[in-house]
PDB file of C-alpha atoms in Angstrom:
ATOM      1  CA  MET A   1     -11.526  10.716  23.246  1.00 56.00           C
ATOM      2  CA  SER A   2      -8.443   8.550  23.655  1.00 88.00           C
ATOM      3  CA  LEU A   3      -8.160   5.407  21.573  1.00 94.00           C
ATOM      4  CA  PRO A   4      -8.158   1.945  23.195  1.00 96.00           C
ATOM      5  CA  PRO A   5      -4.863   0.077  23.563  1.00 98.00           C
ATOM      6  CA  VAL A   6      -3.265  -2.140  20.960  1.00 99.00           C
ATOM      7  CA  TYR A   7      -2.694  -5.674  22.259  1.00 99.00           C
ATOM      8  CA  PHE A   8       0.613  -7.265  21.264  1.00 99.00           C
ATOM      9  CA  HIS A   9       1.961 -10.795  21.232  1.00 99.00           C
ATOM     10  CA  CYS A  10       5.517 -11.961  20.486  1.00 99.00           C
ATOM     11  CA  PHE A  11       6.013 -15.474  19.141  1.00 99.00           C
ATOM     12  CA  ARG A  12       9.182 -17.169  20.392  1.00 97.00           C
ATOM     13  CA  THR A  13       9.404 -19.910  17.739  1.00 98.00           C
ATOM     14  CA  PRO A  14       9.607 -19.124  13.996  1.00 99.00           C
ATOM     15  CA  VAL A  15       6.137 -19.444  12.479  1.00 99.00           C
ATOM     16  CA  PRO A  16       5.403 -21.046   9.080  1.00 98.00           C
ATOM     17  CA  TYR A  17       4.310 -18.254   6.759  1.00 97.00           C
ATOM     18  CA  THR A  18       0.994 -19.812   5.771  1.00 97.00           C
ATOM     19  CA  THR A  19       0.190 -20.378   9.449  1.00 98.00           C
ATOM     20  CA  GLY A  20       0.862 -16.719  10.217  1.00 98.00           C
ATOM     21  CA  LEU A  21      -1.230 -15.702   7.225  1.00 97.00           C
ATOM     22  CA  ALA A  22      -4.128 -17.860   8.407  1.00 98.00           C
ATOM     23  CA  LEU A  23      -3.890 -16.272  11.863  1.00 99.00           C
ATOM     24  CA  GLN A  24      -4.112 -12.793  10.365  1.00 98.00           C
ATOM     25  CA  GLU A  25      -7.152 -13.788   8.323  1.00 98.00           C
ATOM     26  CA  ARG A  26      -8.826 -15.311  11.378  1.00 99.00           C
ATOM     27  CA  ILE A  27      -8.289 -12.198  13.491  1.00 99.00           C
ATOM     28  CA  HIS A  28      -9.384  -9.959  10.607  1.00 98.00           C
ATOM     29  CA  ALA A  29     -12.657 -11.896  10.342  1.00 98.00           C
ATOM     30  CA  LEU A  30     -13.227 -11.714  14.107  1.00 97.00           C
ATOM     31  CA  GLN A  31     -12.538  -7.974  14.148  1.00 98.00           C
ATOM     32  CA  LEU A  32     -14.994  -7.414  11.320  1.00 97.00           C
ATOM     33  CA  LEU A  33     -17.726  -9.451  13.025  1.00 96.00           C
ATOM     34  CA  ALA A  34     -17.202  -7.729  16.379  1.00 95.00           C
ATOM     35  CA  ARG A  35     -17.231  -4.286  14.771  1.00 94.00           C
ATOM     36  CA  LYS A  36     -20.533  -4.990  13.042  1.00 92.00           C
ATOM     37  CA  ALA A  37     -22.046  -6.300  16.274  1.00 90.00           C
ATOM     38  CA  SER A  38     -20.886  -3.781  18.871  1.00 84.00           C
ATOM     39  CA  ARG A  39     -17.735  -1.873  17.818  1.00 73.00           C
ATOM     40  CA  SER A  40     -15.970  -3.475  20.790  1.00 82.00           C
ATOM     41  CA  HIS A  41     -13.274  -5.109  18.667  1.00 92.00           C
ATOM     42  CA  ARG A  42      -9.608  -4.916  19.646  1.00 97.00           C
ATOM     43  CA  ASP A  43      -6.537  -3.920  17.647  1.00 98.00           C
ATOM     44  CA  TYR A  44      -3.508  -6.224  17.688  1.00 99.00           C
ATOM     45  CA  LEU A  45       0.206  -6.210  16.936  1.00 99.00           C
ATOM     46  CA  LEU A  46       1.744  -9.609  16.184  1.00 99.00           C
ATOM     47  CA  LEU A  47       5.545  -9.789  16.278  1.00 99.00           C
ATOM     48  CA  LEU A  48       7.396 -12.866  15.093  1.00 99.00           C
ATOM     49  CA  GLU A  49      10.047 -14.512  12.982  1.00 99.00           C
ATOM     50  CA  HIS A  50       9.037 -16.737  10.088  1.00 99.00           C
ATOM     51  CA  ARG A  51      10.549 -19.982   8.936  1.00 98.00           C
ATOM     52  CA  PRO A  52      12.485 -19.363   5.669  1.00 98.00           C
ATOM     53  CA  VAL A  53      10.023 -18.226   2.997  1.00 97.00           C
ATOM     54  CA  PHE A  54       9.935 -16.155  -0.177  1.00 95.00           C
ATOM     55  CA  THR A  55       6.685 -14.273  -0.705  1.00 91.00           C
ATOM     56  CA  PHE A  56       5.276 -12.608  -3.809  1.00 86.00           C
ATOM     57  CA  GLY A  57       3.117  -9.478  -3.982  1.00 79.00           C
ATOM     58  CA  ARG A  58      -0.325  -9.553  -5.548  1.00 66.00           C
ATOM     59  CA  ARG A  59       0.760  -7.753  -8.730  1.00 61.00           C
ATOM     60  CA  GLN A  60       3.235 -10.534  -9.520  1.00 57.00           C
ATOM     61  CA  HIS A  61       0.992 -13.575  -9.296  1.00 56.00           C
ATOM     62  CA  GLU A  62      -1.947 -11.758 -10.903  1.00 51.00           C
ATOM     63  CA  THR A  63       0.005 -10.677 -13.991  1.00 54.00           C
ATOM     64  CA  SER A  64       3.188 -12.758 -14.358  1.00 56.00           C
ATOM     65  CA  GLU A  65       3.304 -16.035 -16.264  1.00 59.00           C
ATOM     66  CA  GLY A  66       6.862 -16.829 -15.147  1.00 58.00           C
ATOM     67  CA  ILE A  67       6.290 -16.935 -11.412  1.00 74.00           C
ATOM     68  CA  GLY A  68       5.893 -20.726 -11.377  1.00 79.00           C
ATOM     69  CA  ALA A  69       9.454 -21.366 -12.567  1.00 83.00           C
ATOM     70  CA  GLU A  70      10.812 -18.838 -10.078  1.00 84.00           C
ATOM     71  CA  MET A  71       8.923 -20.502  -7.237  1.00 86.00           C
ATOM     72  CA  MET A  72      10.392 -23.882  -8.164  1.00 90.00           C
ATOM     73  CA  ARG A  73      13.912 -22.409  -8.163  1.00 91.00           C
ATOM     74  CA  LEU A  74      13.456 -20.829  -4.747  1.00 92.00           C
ATOM     75  CA  LYS A  75      11.871 -23.941  -3.241  1.00 94.00           C
ATOM     76  CA  GLY A  76      15.023 -25.773  -4.301  1.00 95.00           C
ATOM     77  CA  LEU A  77      16.950 -23.568  -1.877  1.00 96.00           C
ATOM     78  CA  GLY A  78      14.981 -25.041   1.023  1.00 96.00           C
ATOM     79  CA  ALA A  79      12.515 -22.195   1.570  1.00 96.00           C
ATOM     80  CA  ASP A  80       8.755 -22.082   1.261  1.00 95.00           C
ATOM     81  CA  CYS A  81       7.223 -19.901  -1.488  1.00 94.00           C
ATOM     82  CA  VAL A  82       3.872 -18.180  -1.023  1.00 92.00           C
ATOM     83  CA  PRO A  83       1.883 -15.758  -3.244  1.00 87.00           C
ATOM     84  CA  THR A  84       0.185 -13.085  -1.098  1.00 83.00           C
ATOM     85  CA  GLN A  85      -2.310 -10.230  -1.348  1.00 74.00           C
ATOM     86  CA  ARG A  86       0.049  -7.590   0.052  1.00 71.00           C
ATOM     87  CA  GLY A  87       1.545  -4.792  -1.993  1.00 63.00           C
ATOM     88  CA  GLY A  88       5.111  -4.952  -3.268  1.00 67.00           C
ATOM     89  CA  GLN A  89       7.100  -7.665  -5.029  1.00 77.00           C
ATOM     90  CA  THR A  90       9.290 -10.624  -4.041  1.00 84.00           C
ATOM     91  CA  THR A  91      10.835 -10.568  -0.592  1.00 89.00           C
ATOM     92  CA  TYR A  92      12.224 -12.966   1.984  1.00 95.00           C
ATOM     93  CA  HIS A  93      11.247 -13.638   5.594  1.00 97.00           C
ATOM     94  CA  GLY A  94      13.082 -15.849   8.049  1.00 98.00           C
ATOM     95  CA  PRO A  95      14.898 -16.177  11.368  1.00 98.00           C
ATOM     96  CA  GLY A  96      16.956 -13.136  12.309  1.00 99.00           C
ATOM     97  CA  GLN A  97      14.261 -10.785  11.022  1.00 99.00           C
ATOM     98  CA  ILE A  98      11.444  -9.123  12.963  1.00 99.00           C
ATOM     99  CA  VAL A  99       8.121  -9.328  11.161  1.00 99.00           C
ATOM    100  CA  GLY A 100       5.344  -7.112  12.479  1.00 99.00           C
ATOM    101  CA  TYR A 101       1.686  -7.569  11.633  1.00 99.00           C
ATOM    102  CA  PRO A 102      -0.378  -4.640  12.950  1.00 99.00           C
ATOM    103  CA  LEU A 103      -4.054  -5.608  12.751  1.00 99.00           C
ATOM    104  CA  LEU A 104      -5.611  -2.191  13.221  1.00 99.00           C
ATOM    105  CA  ASP A 105      -8.898  -0.466  12.466  1.00 98.00           C
ATOM    106  CA  LEU A 106      -7.895   2.717  10.634  1.00 98.00           C
ATOM    107  CA  GLY A 107     -11.413   4.053  11.155  1.00 95.00           C
ATOM    108  CA  ARG A 108     -11.009   4.423  14.922  1.00 93.00           C
ATOM    109  CA  SER A 109      -9.486   7.880  14.702  1.00 90.00           C
ATOM    110  CA  SER A 110     -11.371  10.996  13.674  1.00 88.00           C
ATOM    111  CA  PRO A 111     -10.894  11.593  10.831  1.00 93.00           C
ATOM    112  CA  PRO A 112     -10.017   8.001   9.851  1.00 94.00           C
ATOM    113  CA  MET A 113      -6.331   7.343   9.214  1.00 97.00           C
ATOM    114  CA  GLY A 114      -5.514   7.103   5.503  1.00 97.00           C
ATOM    115  CA  ILE A 115      -3.451   4.280   4.043  1.00 97.00           C
ATOM    116  CA  ARG A 116      -0.602   6.623   3.108  1.00 97.00           C
ATOM    117  CA  ASP A 117      -0.492   8.020   6.658  1.00 98.00           C
ATOM    118  CA  TYR A 118      -0.527   4.475   8.038  1.00 98.00           C
ATOM    119  CA  ILE A 119       2.424   3.398   5.893  1.00 97.00           C
ATOM    120  CA  CYS A 120       4.332   6.572   6.801  1.00 97.00           C
ATOM    121  CA  ARG A 121       3.832   5.815  10.499  1.00 98.00           C
ATOM    122  CA  LEU A 122       5.132   2.276  10.061  1.00 98.00           C
ATOM    123  CA  GLN A 123       8.189   3.661   8.310  1.00 98.00           C
ATOM    124  CA  LYS A 124       8.683   6.315  11.002  1.00 98.00           C
ATOM    125  CA  THR A 125       8.539   3.625  13.697  1.00 99.00           C
ATOM    126  CA  LEU A 126      11.342   1.669  12.038  1.00 99.00           C
ATOM    127  CA  GLU A 127      13.447   4.763  11.384  1.00 98.00           C
ATOM    128  CA  LEU A 128      13.118   5.870  15.016  1.00 98.00           C
ATOM    129  CA  HIS A 129      14.084   2.405  16.203  1.00 98.00           C
ATOM    130  CA  LEU A 130      17.313   2.495  14.219  1.00 98.00           C
ATOM    131  CA  LEU A 131      18.189   6.018  15.348  1.00 97.00           C
ATOM    132  CA  GLU A 132      17.251   5.860  19.017  1.00 97.00           C
ATOM    133  CA  GLY A 133      18.234   2.257  19.582  1.00 96.00           C
ATOM    134  CA  HIS A 134      21.465   2.088  17.590  1.00 95.00           C
ATOM    135  CA  ASN A 135      22.397   5.598  16.431  1.00 95.00           C
ATOM    136  CA  ILE A 136      21.823   4.419  12.855  1.00 96.00           C
ATOM    137  CA  ARG A 137      20.549   7.124  10.517  1.00 96.00           C
ATOM    138  CA  HIS A 138      18.452   6.051   7.590  1.00 97.00           C
ATOM    139  CA  VAL A 139      18.903   7.459   4.096  1.00 97.00           C
ATOM    140  CA  PRO A 140      15.750   8.882   2.455  1.00 94.00           C
ATOM    141  CA  SER A 141      14.636   6.963  -0.629  1.00 92.00           C
ATOM    142  CA  GLU A 142      11.956   7.232  -3.290  1.00 90.00           C
ATOM    143  CA  HIS A 143      11.140   3.592  -2.520  1.00 88.00           C
ATOM    144  CA  THR A 144       9.010   2.356   0.370  1.00 88.00           C
ATOM    145  CA  GLY A 145      11.075   0.825   3.157  1.00 93.00           C
ATOM    146  CA  VAL A 146      14.074   1.851   5.235  1.00 97.00           C
ATOM    147  CA  PHE A 147      17.535   2.212   3.688  1.00 97.00           C
ATOM    148  CA  LEU A 148      20.946   2.366   5.368  1.00 97.00           C
ATOM    149  CA  ASP A 149      22.425   3.868   2.213  1.00 95.00           C
ATOM    150  CA  PRO A 150      21.092   4.217  -1.353  1.00 93.00           C
ATOM    151  CA  ARG A 151      21.973   0.579  -2.118  1.00 94.00           C
ATOM    152  CA  THR A 152      21.299  -1.138   1.225  1.00 96.00           C
ATOM    153  CA  LYS A 153      17.788  -1.825   2.510  1.00 97.00           C
ATOM    154  CA  VAL A 154      17.215  -2.916   6.107  1.00 98.00           C
ATOM    155  CA  ALA A 155      13.408  -2.962   6.322  1.00 97.00           C
ATOM    156  CA  SER A 156      10.442  -3.420   4.011  1.00 94.00           C
ATOM    157  CA  ILE A 157       6.759  -2.564   4.240  1.00 94.00           C
ATOM    158  CA  GLY A 158       3.848  -4.213   2.447  1.00 91.00           C
ATOM    159  CA  VAL A 159       0.272  -3.898   3.659  1.00 93.00           C
ATOM    160  CA  GLN A 160      -3.289  -4.744   2.769  1.00 93.00           C
ATOM    161  CA  VAL A 161      -6.351  -2.804   3.967  1.00 96.00           C
ATOM    162  CA  ARG A 162      -9.882  -4.220   3.710  1.00 96.00           C
ATOM    163  CA  HIS A 163     -12.908  -2.594   5.346  1.00 96.00           C
ATOM    164  CA  ARG A 164     -10.416  -0.197   7.000  1.00 97.00           C
ATOM    165  CA  LEU A 165      -8.785  -3.187   8.786  1.00 98.00           C
ATOM    166  CA  THR A 166      -5.079  -3.732   8.155  1.00 98.00           C
ATOM    167  CA  THR A 167      -3.156  -6.954   7.543  1.00 97.00           C
ATOM    168  CA  HIS A 168       0.456  -7.751   6.602  1.00 95.00           C
ATOM    169  CA  GLY A 169       2.919  -5.067   7.744  1.00 96.00           C
ATOM    170  CA  PHE A 170       6.692  -4.680   8.021  1.00 97.00           C
ATOM    171  CA  ALA A 171       9.892  -6.708   8.202  1.00 97.00           C
ATOM    172  CA  MET A 172      13.250  -5.558   9.581  1.00 99.00           C
ATOM    173  CA  ASN A 173      16.517  -7.486   9.329  1.00 98.00           C
ATOM    174  CA  VAL A 174      18.171  -7.713  12.743  1.00 98.00           C
ATOM    175  CA  THR A 175      21.001 -10.258  12.382  1.00 98.00           C
ATOM    176  CA  HIS A 176      22.992 -11.538   9.401  1.00 97.00           C
ATOM    177  CA  GLU A 177      20.875 -14.711   9.091  1.00 98.00           C
ATOM    178  CA  PRO A 178      18.503 -13.426   6.383  1.00 97.00           C
ATOM    179  CA  LEU A 179      21.197 -11.965   4.126  1.00 97.00           C
ATOM    180  CA  PRO A 180      22.322 -15.128   2.234  1.00 97.00           C
ATOM    181  CA  TRP A 181      18.676 -15.782   1.378  1.00 96.00           C
ATOM    182  CA  PHE A 182      18.128 -12.251   0.111  1.00 96.00           C
ATOM    183  CA  ASP A 183      21.139 -12.713  -2.174  1.00 93.00           C
ATOM    184  CA  LYS A 184      19.108 -15.297  -4.113  1.00 92.00           C
ATOM    185  CA  VAL A 185      16.446 -12.833  -5.325  1.00 88.00           C
ATOM    186  CA  VAL A 186      15.973  -9.296  -6.572  1.00 75.00           C
ATOM    187  CA  ALA A 187      14.121  -8.206  -3.452  1.00 69.00           C
ATOM    188  CA  CYS A 188      11.209  -5.795  -3.989  1.00 63.00           C
ATOM    189  CA  GLY A 189      12.193  -5.509  -7.668  1.00 69.00           C
ATOM    190  CA  LEU A 190      15.201  -3.276  -6.884  1.00 70.00           C
ATOM    191  CA  THR A 191      18.039  -4.620  -9.010  1.00 71.00           C
ATOM    192  CA  ASP A 192      20.778  -2.410  -7.575  1.00 82.00           C
ATOM    193  CA  VAL A 193      19.862  -2.816  -3.890  1.00 90.00           C
ATOM    194  CA  ARG A 194      21.165  -5.398  -1.405  1.00 94.00           C
ATOM    195  CA  ALA A 195      19.801  -6.367   1.998  1.00 96.00           C
ATOM    196  CA  GLY A 196      21.436  -5.057   5.161  1.00 97.00           C
ATOM    197  CA  CYS A 197      20.793  -5.665   8.846  1.00 98.00           C
ATOM    198  CA  ILE A 198      20.983  -3.860  12.172  1.00 98.00           C
ATOM    199  CA  ALA A 199      23.908  -5.982  13.378  1.00 96.00           C
ATOM    200  CA  GLU A 200      25.981  -5.035  10.333  1.00 93.00           C
ATOM    201  CA  ALA A 201      25.182  -1.326  10.584  1.00 94.00           C
ATOM    202  CA  ALA A 202      25.602  -1.199  14.365  1.00 90.00           C
ATOM    203  CA  LYS A 203      29.042  -2.783  14.047  1.00 78.00           C
ATOM    204  CA  GLN A 204      30.092   0.250  12.053  1.00 65.00           C
ATOM    205  CA  GLU A 205      28.932   2.364  15.011  1.00 62.00           C
ATOM    206  CA  THR A 206      31.377   0.416  17.253  1.00 56.00           C
ATOM    207  CA  THR A 207      28.654  -0.861  19.588  1.00 58.00           C
ATOM    208  CA  THR A 208      29.575  -3.788  21.825  1.00 63.00           C
ATOM    209  CA  LYS A 209      26.131  -5.033  22.873  1.00 77.00           C
ATOM    210  CA  ALA A 210      24.792  -8.249  21.392  1.00 89.00           C
ATOM    211  CA  ILE A 211      21.994  -7.680  18.899  1.00 95.00           C
ATOM    212  CA  THR A 212      19.173 -10.226  18.833  1.00 97.00           C
ATOM    213  CA  VAL A 213      15.575 -10.306  17.708  1.00 98.00           C
ATOM    214  CA  ALA A 214      14.333 -10.791  21.278  1.00 98.00           C
ATOM    215  CA  GLY A 215      16.453  -7.888  22.471  1.00 97.00           C
ATOM    216  CA  GLU A 216      14.976  -5.504  19.898  1.00 98.00           C
ATOM    217  CA  LEU A 217      11.318  -6.197  20.601  1.00 99.00           C
ATOM    218  CA  PRO A 218      10.565  -4.220  23.808  1.00 99.00           C
ATOM    219  CA  ALA A 219      11.877  -0.913  22.456  1.00 98.00           C
ATOM    220  CA  LEU A 220      10.286  -1.475  19.045  1.00 99.00           C
ATOM    221  CA  ILE A 221       6.897  -2.069  20.679  1.00 99.00           C
ATOM    222  CA  SER A 222       7.275   1.112  22.723  1.00 99.00           C
ATOM    223  CA  ARG A 223       8.165   3.173  19.649  1.00 99.00           C
ATOM    224  CA  PHE A 224       5.242   1.743  17.722  1.00 99.00           C
ATOM    225  CA  GLY A 225       2.918   2.964  20.461  1.00 98.00           C
ATOM    226  CA  ARG A 226       4.531   6.389  20.517  1.00 98.00           C
ATOM    227  CA  VAL A 227       4.295   6.926  16.751  1.00 98.00           C
ATOM    228  CA  PHE A 228       0.687   5.722  16.582  1.00 98.00           C
ATOM    229  CA  GLY A 229      -0.358   7.519  19.769  1.00 97.00           C
ATOM    230  CA  ARG A 230      -1.590   4.304  21.405  1.00 98.00           C
ATOM    231  CA  ASP A 231      -0.892   2.374  24.574  1.00 98.00           C
ATOM    232  CA  VAL A 232       0.479  -1.057  23.658  1.00 99.00           C
ATOM    233  CA  VAL A 233      -0.397  -3.805  26.140  1.00 99.00           C
ATOM    234  CA  GLU A 234       0.694  -7.446  26.167  1.00 99.00           C
ATOM    235  CA  LEU A 235      -2.135  -9.821  25.329  1.00 99.00           C
ATOM    236  CA  ASP A 236      -2.879 -12.535  27.891  1.00 99.00           C
ATOM    237  CA  VAL A 237      -2.935 -15.506  25.540  1.00 98.00           C
ATOM    238  CA  SER A 238      -3.938 -17.850  28.375  1.00 98.00           C
ATOM    239  CA  ALA A 239      -7.330 -16.147  28.572  1.00 98.00           C
ATOM    240  CA  ASP A 240     -10.475 -17.532  27.003  1.00 97.00           C
ATOM    241  CA  GLY A 241     -11.288 -16.012  23.650  1.00 97.00           C
ATOM    242  CA  GLU A 242     -11.218 -16.841  19.961  1.00 98.00           C
ATOM    243  CA  VAL A 243      -8.193 -14.648  19.219  1.00 98.00           C
ATOM    244  CA  GLU A 244      -6.258 -16.095  22.148  1.00 98.00           C
ATOM    245  CA  GLU A 245      -7.073 -19.649  21.081  1.00 99.00           C
ATOM    246  CA  ALA A 246      -6.010 -18.900  17.503  1.00 99.00           C
ATOM    247  CA  ILE A 247      -2.673 -17.585  18.782  1.00 99.00           C
ATOM    248  CA  ARG A 248      -2.159 -20.660  20.984  1.00 99.00           C
ATOM    249  CA  ALA A 249      -2.884 -22.906  17.998  1.00 99.00           C
ATOM    250  CA  THR A 250      -0.364 -20.954  15.919  1.00 99.00           C
ATOM    251  CA  GLN A 251       2.271 -21.383  18.620  1.00 99.00           C
ATOM    252  CA  ARG A 252       1.645 -25.131  18.752  1.00 98.00           C
ATOM    253  CA  GLU A 253       1.982 -25.411  14.983  1.00 98.00           C
ATOM    254  CA  ALA A 254       5.222 -23.402  15.025  1.00 98.00           C
ATOM    255  CA  VAL A 255       6.755 -25.694  17.644  1.00 98.00           C
ATOM    256  CA  GLY A 256       5.514 -28.801  15.854  1.00 98.00           C
ATOM    257  CA  ALA A 257       7.061 -27.751  12.536  1.00 97.00           C
ATOM    258  CA  GLY A 258      10.498 -28.769  13.816  1.00 97.00           C
ATOM    259  CA  PRO A 259      13.888 -27.483  12.620  1.00 96.00           C
ATOM    260  CA  TRP A 260      14.310 -25.199   9.623  1.00 97.00           C
ATOM    261  CA  PRO A 261      17.174 -24.758   7.106  1.00 96.00           C
ATOM    262  CA  GLN A 262      19.808 -22.345   8.408  1.00 95.00           C
ATOM    263  CA  ILE A 263      21.261 -21.419   5.017  1.00 96.00           C
ATOM    264  CA  PRO A 264      20.121 -21.811   1.389  1.00 96.00           C
ATOM    265  CA  THR A 265      20.782 -25.201  -0.184  1.00 91.00           C
ATOM    266  CA  PRO A 266      23.783 -24.809  -2.540  1.00 80.00           C
TER     267      PRO A 266
END
């Protein structure tokens, strides 16, 4: 039996991180309720940029006593700082970077998809996007994420799975905008690794086309569907429904948040 489609939505205005987190939690709760009632729940893929924010993985804020001082330092740069329940360590999100939040039920398939398989598919999606879209070959690494070379990371993955329902997801640097922010932290705990981006790597491939977040999204969505074996259909956010209303509220909050800092405060 074929699986139902995944419904996607692309936000056009950078979303505050805590607002995006609240949206994920709201959809997760609705999926869980619908599954218990009738198993008619939908899967979703949210694609967006965040306003500048540094986030911390659950291991850091559960075990580290020094995270408070680090958060104060990073807030001084002009970014938000948010502890999360995802895996991984400190990372940055902001304009110029695609963030993807797949909100999927891993139990739909038979047998259910394991967490390791899920993460591998996310990574494969990003690797295919670089290769097919830009002729950029990734370099295999012992670390989770996608690397342009052993010391340059272009994409990260950090997920959470509860009741077989996924939250959090992946982030891929598209333009140079995120790079000065990444320079302010040891991202993902990798001391000898710097952040790279598609625009930087594609320039080395002598491409002439402009590279933007909006321009990357259609092909990335298509590749996500291919790797996961699912149709991916745009969600009609004008429709009645609790998920649609939550997305509209998130869009309003993103627009109302106003301008964001373009570069770290010196």
